[in-house]
Every structure is written in structure tokens, then in C-alpha cells.
Amino acid sequence: WCLLLPRRQKKTASHAVTELENTKDCSQAGKPLLCPSHPTEELQLFCEQCDQPVCRDCLLGRHRQHPCDFAGNVIHRHGDALRELLRSSQQHMDTLEDVLSQVEEMGSAIHSRAEAVAAEICLFARGYVKAIEEHRDRLLKQLEDLKVQKENLLHLQKAQLQQLLLDMRTGVEFTEHLLMSGSDMEILVTKGVVSSRLTKLNSVAYSTQPSVDDRIQFSPHERAGQCCGYEVFGAVLNKVVDPARCTLHGEDLHSARQNQLSGFTLLCKDTTGERMGRGGEAVRVTITHKDKRDCAVKPTVCDNGDGTYCISYIPEEPGLYAVCIYVKGQHVQGSPFTVMVKHKFREHQGVFHCCTFCSSGGQKAARCACGGTMPGGYQGCGHGHKGHPGCHHWSCCGQVKESSECLCGPPSDTSQRGLLRTVAL
């Protein structure tokens, strides 16, 4: 142990170190151990207080008052403690050896696992690179096909325009030569043919603009599906959304109900008026109350991925709202527009009956909102009598449609009592 500690420490600097083999030889030789403080005296005693062997002179010196005994009397106790400590140390050695073995095995496992994962990463990367390269080639093929298609259309338009121009130039030159060099009779004879030819040429319809445009875009964030088992991004786009051609559709486009879900659909179109057929556009919607500036409705925009967007909202206050729909920061066709939010649907408080005479069991005091009366002092309506609508109707407001909204406003206390009486009847 002294060898493990630095020699410069005070506690171990003066310690004498003896090889274990030399100590073993001494014990085997039966040589007595001499006291280091008294070289002529043999170590025969053991000081319990100082926990060290001593000689007789030591006992007379600084160990005078210390409890001491002969080595043979205390060896069993100290030997047993040392043997117990030895067993504990041996168990720790076994545990340490097991742990070291596990550590070495784990190191080998980590090394093997790292190599396997590295192979997986390389395989994944190679597959990913291959997928990207194939997707790149596919995109370039799409771009080439689109370019060829546009160029073919331009070539066709160019050939048609050149032929029309050639025909017109020939007709114009012939007519100019006829008018300048021809006689009166020659002009009169050929006038009909020349006039017919020029009229026909002038009536040929042709576009004053190129038949195609150069709108070709690459969208790197566009999802492009799967390629070699990997999800890839990037698409060649030929269509560009035109906010002025986008349209709005839906039954709830201009009317809604308080606290009820309402909505409409935005259909995005390109510059030619064709449906976009894909999503991803920047759609923004604002819905604000025209009379209450601090009252706004938060809409929900759902991208259907096919060029349509479902816009839904729940207005909490009735009144007139201004709705603005923006695509790429520009108003769409029909934006802004107004939506009238009506009060929440009013349920009927009366009964849907044929007449008060039947529904009340013939009570004279029963009344009905249809205004019908019966002879004999009856206050309500009856079949075939004055004011009866001739069909089933609601006693609270007189409406003849069972699934309609009640036309009565919030009932007062007096009208509520009369209404309750009618409902009970």
C-alpha cells in the first residue's frame, strides 16, 4: 500500500518496504522479528491502543500505560477480522472481474453495433441519394416534356400565322398590282374574286398573343409522393393561381345564424380559368362586424389539397359582417362581400295543431296566433270558420310550416302566460 502512495507524503516517507517474498522467507526460516525502535529486542507483545507489535522496552517506554498482551493471545481475534476482510475483498475482486468482463463485452457490443448502424446509415444514404437522383431525373423529364409541348404549340401557331401572313401578302400584292396596272375592265372582271379572297383572309381568326406562356415554376417544398420507398419533395408547376379568377361557392355565402357553424368553399383557378387541382396556396380570411369594430370572427381554413379550401366560422353576434378572402395577398373574385348573421334559430313555443277547438278540448278561452275566431263566444280558431288558415299551423305565431322558425320575438310576461296556456291546451 505504501508503494501506491506518493513517497513525498509525510505519513509514508519514512516507511520501510519489504518484499512479500522476503517476509515469507523470514517466517519460513523462523527468524524472530526485531523491534525497529530497539533492534536488540524481539517483537513479542501487541499494543491494543496503538494497534501495533511492540517489544519489552517499548512497553516500558511510550506504551507504558497502554493495554498490551502477548501476540499469541490476540492473534486469533485479529486474524479472524483479517480473514473476514480478506473474504470481503475476494468477493469484491470477483465482482470487479465480472464487471470488467461485462464492460469489455459491452465495449465489443458497442463497437459491433456502431458498425452495423454505420452500415445502415450508408445504405439509407445510398438509397436516399438514389431516390433523389431518380426524382431529379423525373423532374427534368417533366420539364423537358413541358418545354417541348409549349414549343410545339408555339411552332404550330407560328406556322399558321406565317401561312396566313403569306396568303395575305400575296392577296395584297395582287390587289395593289391590279389597281395600279390593270385596266378598268380587268379590275371589274376580277373584283369579285379578289374581294372574296381578301374578305375571307380578313375573317380568319387568330390570337394576338402567343398561344402559351413561360409560366414554369419549381416548388421545392411541394410533396411529390414516394420514390424508391422515400418521401421526396419538389414539383414542376405549370399552373399559377390567379386571385382574380378564384371563385366562392356555398349556400351560406351571404347568410348565417348566430352561434351556428357556417361556411363556404373557395375554388382556386389559374390564369386561364382552369382549376388548380392542388393545394398549398396562401389563403387568408378576415370576418369583421360592420357596426362593432372590436367584434371579429376567427375563421378556420381547411386545405383540401385539390385546389379547394373550406372556410368555416361560428358568429357569436348577429348583424352585418364584412368578409375578405385573400390569395397571395390579393382579393379573390367577389371579395370583399357581406354576410348577414341572423339571430339564433327561435323554436316554436306553441303547439302545431289543426285548431284551438280540437287541441283545447272545446275550451272557449283558448286562443291562437292565426287570428281565427268561432261563433258562440270562442276566442280561438276552428275548422271552416273566420281566419282559420285551412291547414295545420302553429298556435304561437300562426306559421303553417312545421319545420319553420318561430316569428314571435322574446315573449313578455303577459304574452308568456297566455302562450303557456295555449301550449298547455
Coordinates of C-alpha atoms in Angstrom, one line a residue:
W1 CA 0.0 0.0 0.0
C2 CA 2.9 2.3 0.8
L3 CA 4.2 1.8 -2.7
L4 CA 0.9 3.1 -4.1
L5 CA 1.1 6.4 -2.3
P6 CA 3.5 9.2 -3.3
R7 CA 6.8 9.0 -1.4
R8 CA 6.7 12.6 -0.6
Q9 CA 3.8 12.3 1.8
K10 CA 4.9 12.7 5.4
K11 CA 3.0 9.6 6.6
T12 CA 4.8 7.2 4.3
A13 CA 8.1 8.9 3.6
S14 CA 10.0 7.0 6.5
H15 CA 8.3 3.6 6.0
A16 CA 10.5 0.7 5.2
V17 CA 9.2 -1.5 2.4
T18 CA 9.9 -5.2 2.4
E19 CA 9.1 -7.7 -0.4
L20 CA 6.4 -10.2 0.5
E21 CA 8.6 -13.0 -0.7
N22 CA 11.4 -11.8 1.6
T23 CA 8.9 -11.7 4.5
K24 CA 7.7 -15.2 3.6
D25 CA 11.3 -16.4 3.7
C26 CA 11.9 -14.9 7.1
S27 CA 8.8 -16.5 8.5
Q28 CA 9.7 -19.8 7.0
A29 CA 13.2 -19.5 8.4
G30 CA 11.7 -18.9 11.9
K31 CA 13.8 -15.8 12.4
P32 CA 12.4 -13.5 15.1
L33 CA 11.1 -10.1 14.1
L34 CA 13.1 -7.4 15.9
C35 CA 11.8 -4.1 17.1
P36 CA 12.6 -1.2 14.7
S37 CA 13.0 1.1 17.8
H38 CA 15.0 -1.3 19.8
P39 CA 17.0 -3.5 17.3
T40 CA 18.2 -5.9 20.0
E41 CA 14.7 -6.7 21.3
E42 CA 12.3 -9.2 19.7
L43 CA 8.7 -8.2 19.0
Q44 CA 6.6 -10.4 21.3
L45 CA 3.8 -8.1 22.5
F46 CA 0.9 -6.2 20.8
C47 CA -0.4 -2.8 21.9
E48 CA -4.2 -2.7 21.5
Q49 CA -4.3 1.1 21.8
C50 CA -1.7 1.7 19.1
D51 CA -2.7 -1.4 17.1
Q52 CA 0.9 -2.5 16.5
P53 CA 3.5 -5.0 17.8
V54 CA 5.9 -3.8 20.5
C55 CA 8.9 -5.2 22.5
R56 CA 9.5 -5.2 26.2
D57 CA 11.5 -1.9 26.0
C58 CA 8.5 -0.3 24.2
L59 CA 6.2 -1.4 27.0
L60 CA 8.5 0.3 29.5
G61 CA 8.6 3.4 27.3
R62 CA 5.9 5.3 25.5
H63 CA 3.5 2.3 25.7
R64 CA 3.7 2.1 29.5
Q65 CA 0.0 2.9 30.2
H66 CA -1.3 1.1 27.1
P67 CA -3.2 -2.2 27.2
C68 CA -0.8 -4.8 25.8
D69 CA -0.8 -8.6 25.5
F70 CA 1.3 -11.3 24.0
A71 CA 0.9 -11.9 20.3
G72 CA -0.3 -15.4 20.8
N73 CA -3.2 -14.3 22.9
V74 CA -4.6 -11.7 20.4
I75 CA -3.7 -13.3 17.1
H76 CA -7.0 -15.3 16.8
R77 CA -9.1 -12.1 17.2
H78 CA -7.1 -10.0 14.7
G79 CA -6.6 -13.0 12.4
D80 CA -10.3 -13.7 12.2
A81 CA -11.0 -10.0 11.4
L82 CA -8.3 -10.0 8.8
R83 CA -9.7 -13.3 7.3
E84 CA -13.2 -11.7 7.2
L85 CA -11.8 -8.7 5.5
L86 CA -10.0 -10.9 3.1
R87 CA -13.2 -12.8 2.2
S88 CA -15.0 -9.5 1.6
S89 CA -12.1 -8.3 -0.6
Q90 CA -12.1 -11.5 -2.6
Q91 CA -15.9 -11.1 -3.2
H92 CA -15.2 -7.5 -4.4
M93 CA -12.5 -8.9 -6.6
D94 CA -14.9 -11.4 -8.1
T95 CA -17.5 -8.7 -8.6
L96 CA -14.9 -6.4 -10.2
E97 CA -13.8 -9.2 -12.5
D98 CA -17.4 -9.8 -13.6
V99 CA -18.0 -6.0 -14.1
L100 CA -14.8 -5.7 -16.1
S101 CA -15.9 -8.7 -18.2
Q102 CA -19.2 -7.0 -18.8
V103 CA -17.6 -3.7 -19.6
E104 CA -15.3 -5.4 -22.1
E105 CA -18.3 -7.3 -23.6
M106 CA -20.3 -4.0 -23.8
G107 CA -17.4 -2.3 -25.5
S108 CA -17.3 -5.1 -28.1
A109 CA -21.1 -4.9 -28.4
I110 CA -21.0 -1.1 -28.9
H111 CA -18.3 -1.4 -31.5
S112 CA -20.2 -4.1 -33.4
R113 CA -23.5 -2.1 -33.0
A114 CA -21.9 1.1 -34.2
E115 CA -20.5 -0.7 -37.3
A116 CA -24.0 -2.2 -38.0
V117 CA -25.7 1.2 -37.6
A118 CA -23.0 2.8 -39.8
A119 CA -23.8 0.2 -42.5
E120 CA -27.5 1.1 -42.1
I121 CA -26.8 4.8 -42.4
C122 CA -24.7 4.2 -45.5
L123 CA -27.4 2.0 -47.0
F124 CA -30.1 4.6 -46.2
A125 CA -28.0 7.4 -47.6
R126 CA -27.3 5.5 -50.8
G127 CA -31.0 4.7 -51.2
Y128 CA -31.9 8.3 -50.4
V129 CA -29.4 9.7 -52.9
K130 CA -30.6 7.2 -55.5
A131 CA -34.2 8.3 -54.8
I132 CA -33.3 12.0 -55.1
E133 CA -31.4 11.4 -58.3
E134 CA -34.3 9.4 -59.8
H135 CA -36.7 12.2 -58.7
R136 CA -34.4 14.7 -60.2
D137 CA -34.4 12.9 -63.5
R138 CA -38.1 12.6 -63.4
L139 CA -38.5 16.3 -62.7
L140 CA -36.1 17.1 -65.6
K141 CA -38.1 14.8 -67.8
Q142 CA -41.3 16.5 -66.9
L143 CA -39.7 19.9 -67.5
E144 CA -38.4 18.7 -70.9
D145 CA -41.8 17.4 -71.9
L146 CA -43.5 20.6 -70.8
K147 CA -40.9 22.7 -72.7
V148 CA -41.4 20.6 -75.9
Q149 CA -45.2 20.8 -75.5
K150 CA -45.1 24.6 -75.3
E151 CA -42.5 24.8 -78.1
N152 CA -44.7 22.6 -80.3
L153 CA -47.7 24.8 -79.7
L154 CA -45.7 27.9 -80.5
H155 CA -44.3 26.2 -83.7
L156 CA -47.8 25.4 -84.8
Q157 CA -49.1 28.9 -84.1
K158 CA -46.0 30.3 -85.8
A159 CA -46.6 28.1 -88.9
Q160 CA -50.3 29.1 -89.0
L161 CA -49.5 32.8 -88.7
Q162 CA -46.8 32.6 -91.3
Q163 CA -49.1 30.9 -93.7
L164 CA -51.9 33.4 -93.1
L165 CA -49.3 36.3 -93.5
L166 CA -48.1 34.8 -96.7
D167 CA -51.6 34.4 -98.1
M168 CA -52.5 38.0 -97.1
R169 CA -49.2 39.3 -98.5
T170 CA -50.0 37.5 -101.8
G171 CA -53.5 38.8 -101.9
V172 CA -52.5 42.4 -101.0
E173 CA -49.7 42.4 -103.6
F174 CA -52.0 41.1 -106.3
T175 CA -54.7 43.6 -105.4
E176 CA -52.2 46.5 -105.4
H177 CA -50.8 45.4 -108.8
L178 CA -54.3 45.1 -110.2
L179 CA -55.3 48.6 -109.0
M180 CA -52.1 50.1 -110.3
S181 CA -51.6 48.3 -113.6
G182 CA -54.9 46.8 -114.5
S183 CA -57.4 48.3 -116.9
D184 CA -60.9 49.3 -115.8
M185 CA -62.4 46.2 -117.4
E186 CA -59.7 43.9 -115.8
I187 CA -60.5 45.4 -112.4
L188 CA -64.2 45.0 -112.8
V189 CA -63.8 41.4 -114.1
T190 CA -61.6 40.3 -111.2
K191 CA -63.1 42.5 -108.5
G192 CA -65.4 39.7 -107.2
V193 CA -62.7 37.1 -106.8
V194 CA -60.2 39.5 -105.3
S195 CA -62.8 40.9 -102.9
S196 CA -63.9 37.5 -101.8
R197 CA -60.4 36.3 -101.2
L198 CA -59.4 39.4 -99.1
T199 CA -62.7 39.2 -97.2
K200 CA -62.0 35.5 -96.4
L201 CA -58.5 36.2 -95.3
N202 CA -59.6 39.2 -93.1
S203 CA -62.2 36.9 -91.4
V204 CA -59.6 34.3 -90.3
A205 CA -59.5 34.3 -86.5
Y206 CA -56.1 34.3 -84.9
S207 CA -54.7 35.1 -81.5
T208 CA -52.9 38.4 -81.0
Q209 CA -50.9 36.8 -78.2
P210 CA -48.6 33.7 -78.1
S211 CA -50.7 30.6 -77.6
V212 CA -48.7 29.6 -74.4
D213 CA -46.8 31.5 -71.7
D214 CA -43.5 31.0 -70.0
R215 CA -45.0 30.2 -66.6
I216 CA -42.9 27.3 -65.5
Q217 CA -42.0 27.1 -61.8
F218 CA -40.2 24.8 -59.5
S219 CA -41.7 24.4 -56.0
P220 CA -39.1 22.7 -53.7
H221 CA -41.5 22.3 -50.8
E222 CA -44.2 20.6 -52.8
R223 CA -44.8 17.0 -51.7
A224 CA -44.1 14.7 -54.6
G225 CA -45.0 11.3 -53.1
Q226 CA -42.8 8.3 -52.9
C227 CA -39.7 7.4 -54.9
C228 CA -37.8 4.2 -54.2
G229 CA -39.6 4.0 -50.8
Y230 CA -38.6 7.5 -49.7
E231 CA -40.8 10.6 -49.5
V232 CA -39.5 13.2 -51.8
F233 CA -40.2 16.9 -52.4
G234 CA -40.2 19.2 -55.3
A235 CA -42.5 19.6 -58.3
V236 CA -42.5 21.4 -61.6
L237 CA -45.6 23.7 -61.8
N238 CA -47.1 24.9 -64.9
K239 CA -50.2 26.5 -63.3
V240 CA -50.1 29.7 -61.3
V241 CA -53.0 30.8 -59.2
D242 CA -54.8 33.9 -60.3
P243 CA -56.7 35.5 -57.4
A244 CA -59.0 37.4 -59.8
R245 CA -60.3 34.1 -61.2
C246 CA -60.7 32.3 -57.9
T247 CA -64.4 31.8 -57.1
L248 CA -66.5 31.3 -53.9
H249 CA -69.3 28.8 -53.5
G250 CA -71.8 27.7 -50.9
E251 CA -75.3 28.2 -49.6
D252 CA -74.1 30.1 -46.5
L253 CA -72.1 32.6 -48.6
H254 CA -74.2 35.6 -47.6
S255 CA -76.2 34.5 -44.6
A256 CA -75.5 32.7 -41.3
R257 CA -77.0 32.1 -37.9
Q258 CA -75.9 33.2 -34.5
N259 CA -73.8 30.5 -32.7
Q260 CA -74.2 28.1 -35.5
L261 CA -71.5 26.7 -37.8
S262 CA -71.5 28.3 -41.2
G263 CA -69.1 28.1 -44.1
F264 CA -68.4 28.3 -47.8
T265 CA -65.8 27.0 -50.3
L266 CA -63.0 28.8 -52.2
L267 CA -62.1 27.4 -55.6
C268 CA -58.7 28.4 -56.8
K269 CA -58.1 28.8 -60.5
D270 CA -55.1 29.6 -62.7
T271 CA -54.6 32.4 -65.2
T272 CA -56.6 30.5 -67.9
G273 CA -59.6 29.9 -65.5
E274 CA -58.8 26.2 -65.0
R275 CA -59.0 24.6 -61.6
M276 CA -55.6 24.5 -59.9
G277 CA -56.0 20.9 -58.8
R278 CA -53.6 21.2 -55.9
G279 CA -53.4 22.9 -52.6
G280 CA -50.7 24.9 -50.8
E281 CA -51.8 28.4 -51.6
A282 CA -51.5 31.2 -49.0
V283 CA -55.2 31.8 -48.2
R284 CA -56.2 34.4 -45.6
V285 CA -59.7 35.2 -44.4
T286 CA -61.0 38.1 -42.2
I287 CA -64.6 38.4 -40.9
T288 CA -65.4 41.6 -39.0
H289 CA -68.7 43.1 -37.8
K290 CA -69.6 46.3 -39.6
D291 CA -71.1 48.0 -36.6
K292 CA -68.9 46.6 -33.9
R293 CA -65.3 47.1 -34.9
D294 CA -64.0 45.1 -32.0
C295 CA -66.2 42.2 -32.9
A296 CA -64.4 39.8 -35.2
V297 CA -64.9 36.1 -36.1
K298 CA -61.9 33.8 -36.3
P299 CA -62.4 31.5 -39.3
T300 CA -60.9 28.1 -40.0
V301 CA -59.3 27.4 -43.4
C302 CA -59.0 23.8 -44.4
D303 CA -56.8 23.0 -47.4
N304 CA -58.4 20.0 -49.3
G305 CA -55.3 19.6 -51.4
D306 CA -57.3 19.7 -54.7
G307 CA -57.5 23.4 -55.3
T308 CA -60.5 23.9 -52.9
Y309 CA -60.4 25.4 -49.4
C310 CA -63.3 25.0 -46.9
I311 CA -63.7 28.1 -44.8
S312 CA -65.9 27.7 -41.7
Y313 CA -66.8 30.0 -38.8
I314 CA -69.2 30.5 -35.9
P315 CA -70.5 34.0 -35.4
E316 CA -71.4 35.0 -31.8
E317 CA -73.1 38.3 -32.5
P318 CA -75.9 38.9 -35.0
G319 CA -75.6 41.7 -37.6
L320 CA -73.8 42.5 -40.9
Y321 CA -70.3 41.3 -41.3
A322 CA -67.6 42.1 -43.9
V323 CA -65.8 39.1 -45.3
C324 CA -62.4 39.4 -47.1
I325 CA -60.8 36.5 -48.9
Y326 CA -57.1 36.9 -49.9
V327 CA -55.0 34.6 -52.0
K328 CA -51.3 35.6 -52.1
G329 CA -52.3 38.9 -50.6
Q330 CA -54.9 39.8 -53.2
H331 CA -58.7 39.8 -53.1
V332 CA -60.3 36.9 -54.9
Q333 CA -63.3 37.3 -57.2
G334 CA -66.3 38.7 -55.2
S335 CA -64.2 39.8 -52.2
P336 CA -65.0 41.7 -50.1
F337 CA -68.6 40.7 -49.6
T338 CA -71.2 40.9 -46.8
V339 CA -72.8 38.2 -44.6
M340 CA -76.0 38.8 -42.7
V341 CA -75.9 36.9 -39.4
K342 CA -79.4 36.4 -38.1
H343 CA -80.4 35.7 -34.5
K344 CA -80.2 32.2 -33.4
F345 CA -83.0 29.9 -34.5
R346 CA -86.1 30.5 -32.5
E347 CA -88.0 27.4 -31.6
H348 CA -91.8 27.4 -31.5
Q349 CA -93.3 27.7 -28.1
G350 CA -96.9 26.8 -29.1
V351 CA -98.4 23.7 -30.5
F352 CA -98.8 22.6 -34.1
H353 CA -102.5 21.9 -34.3
C354 CA -105.5 21.9 -36.6
C355 CA -107.5 24.4 -34.5
T356 CA -107.9 25.5 -30.9
F357 CA -111.3 23.9 -30.6
C358 CA -109.7 20.4 -31.1
S359 CA -106.4 21.0 -29.3
S360 CA -108.1 22.5 -26.2
G361 CA -111.0 20.1 -26.0
G362 CA -113.5 22.8 -26.9
Q363 CA -112.5 25.5 -24.3
K364 CA -113.8 29.0 -25.3
A365 CA -110.8 30.8 -23.7
A366 CA -108.2 29.1 -25.9
R367 CA -106.5 31.5 -28.4
C368 CA -104.4 31.1 -31.5
A369 CA -101.9 33.4 -33.3
C370 CA -103.6 32.8 -36.6
G371 CA -106.3 35.2 -35.5
G372 CA -109.2 32.9 -36.3
T373 CA -112.5 33.1 -34.3
M374 CA -115.5 30.9 -33.9
P375 CA -119.1 31.9 -33.1
G376 CA -120.6 31.3 -29.8
G377 CA -118.0 33.3 -27.8
Y378 CA -115.0 31.2 -28.7
Q379 CA -111.7 33.2 -28.8
G380 CA -109.7 30.8 -30.9
C381 CA -110.0 29.2 -34.3
G382 CA -112.0 26.3 -35.7
H383 CA -112.4 24.4 -38.9
G384 CA -114.0 26.4 -41.7
H385 CA -114.6 29.5 -39.5
K386 CA -113.3 33.0 -40.0
G387 CA -109.5 33.4 -40.0
H388 CA -108.7 29.7 -40.0
P389 CA -105.8 29.1 -42.4
G390 CA -107.3 25.9 -43.7
C391 CA -104.4 23.6 -42.6
H392 CA -102.4 22.8 -39.6
H393 CA -100.5 25.7 -38.1
W394 CA -98.5 26.8 -35.0
S395 CA -100.5 28.4 -32.2
C396 CA -97.7 30.7 -31.2
C397 CA -97.1 32.5 -34.5
G398 CA -99.6 31.1 -37.0
Q399 CA -97.0 29.6 -39.4
V400 CA -98.3 26.7 -41.4
K401 CA -94.8 25.0 -41.9
E402 CA -94.0 22.7 -39.1
S403 CA -90.2 22.9 -39.5
S404 CA -90.1 26.7 -39.7
E405 CA -88.7 29.3 -37.3
C406 CA -91.0 31.0 -34.8
L407 CA -91.8 34.5 -35.8
C408 CA -92.5 35.6 -32.2
G409 CA -90.0 37.8 -30.6
P410 CA -88.8 37.3 -27.0
P411 CA -92.1 36.8 -25.1
S412 CA -93.2 39.3 -22.4
D413 CA -94.6 38.1 -19.0
T414 CA -98.2 38.6 -20.1
S415 CA -97.8 37.0 -23.5
Q416 CA -95.8 34.2 -21.9
R417 CA -98.7 33.4 -19.6
G418 CA -101.2 33.4 -22.5
L419 CA -98.8 31.3 -24.6
L420 CA -98.2 28.8 -21.8
R421 CA -101.9 28.5 -21.5
T422 CA -102.2 27.8 -25.2
V423 CA -99.4 25.3 -25.1
A424 CA -101.0 23.5 -22.2
L425 CA -104.3 23.4 -24.1

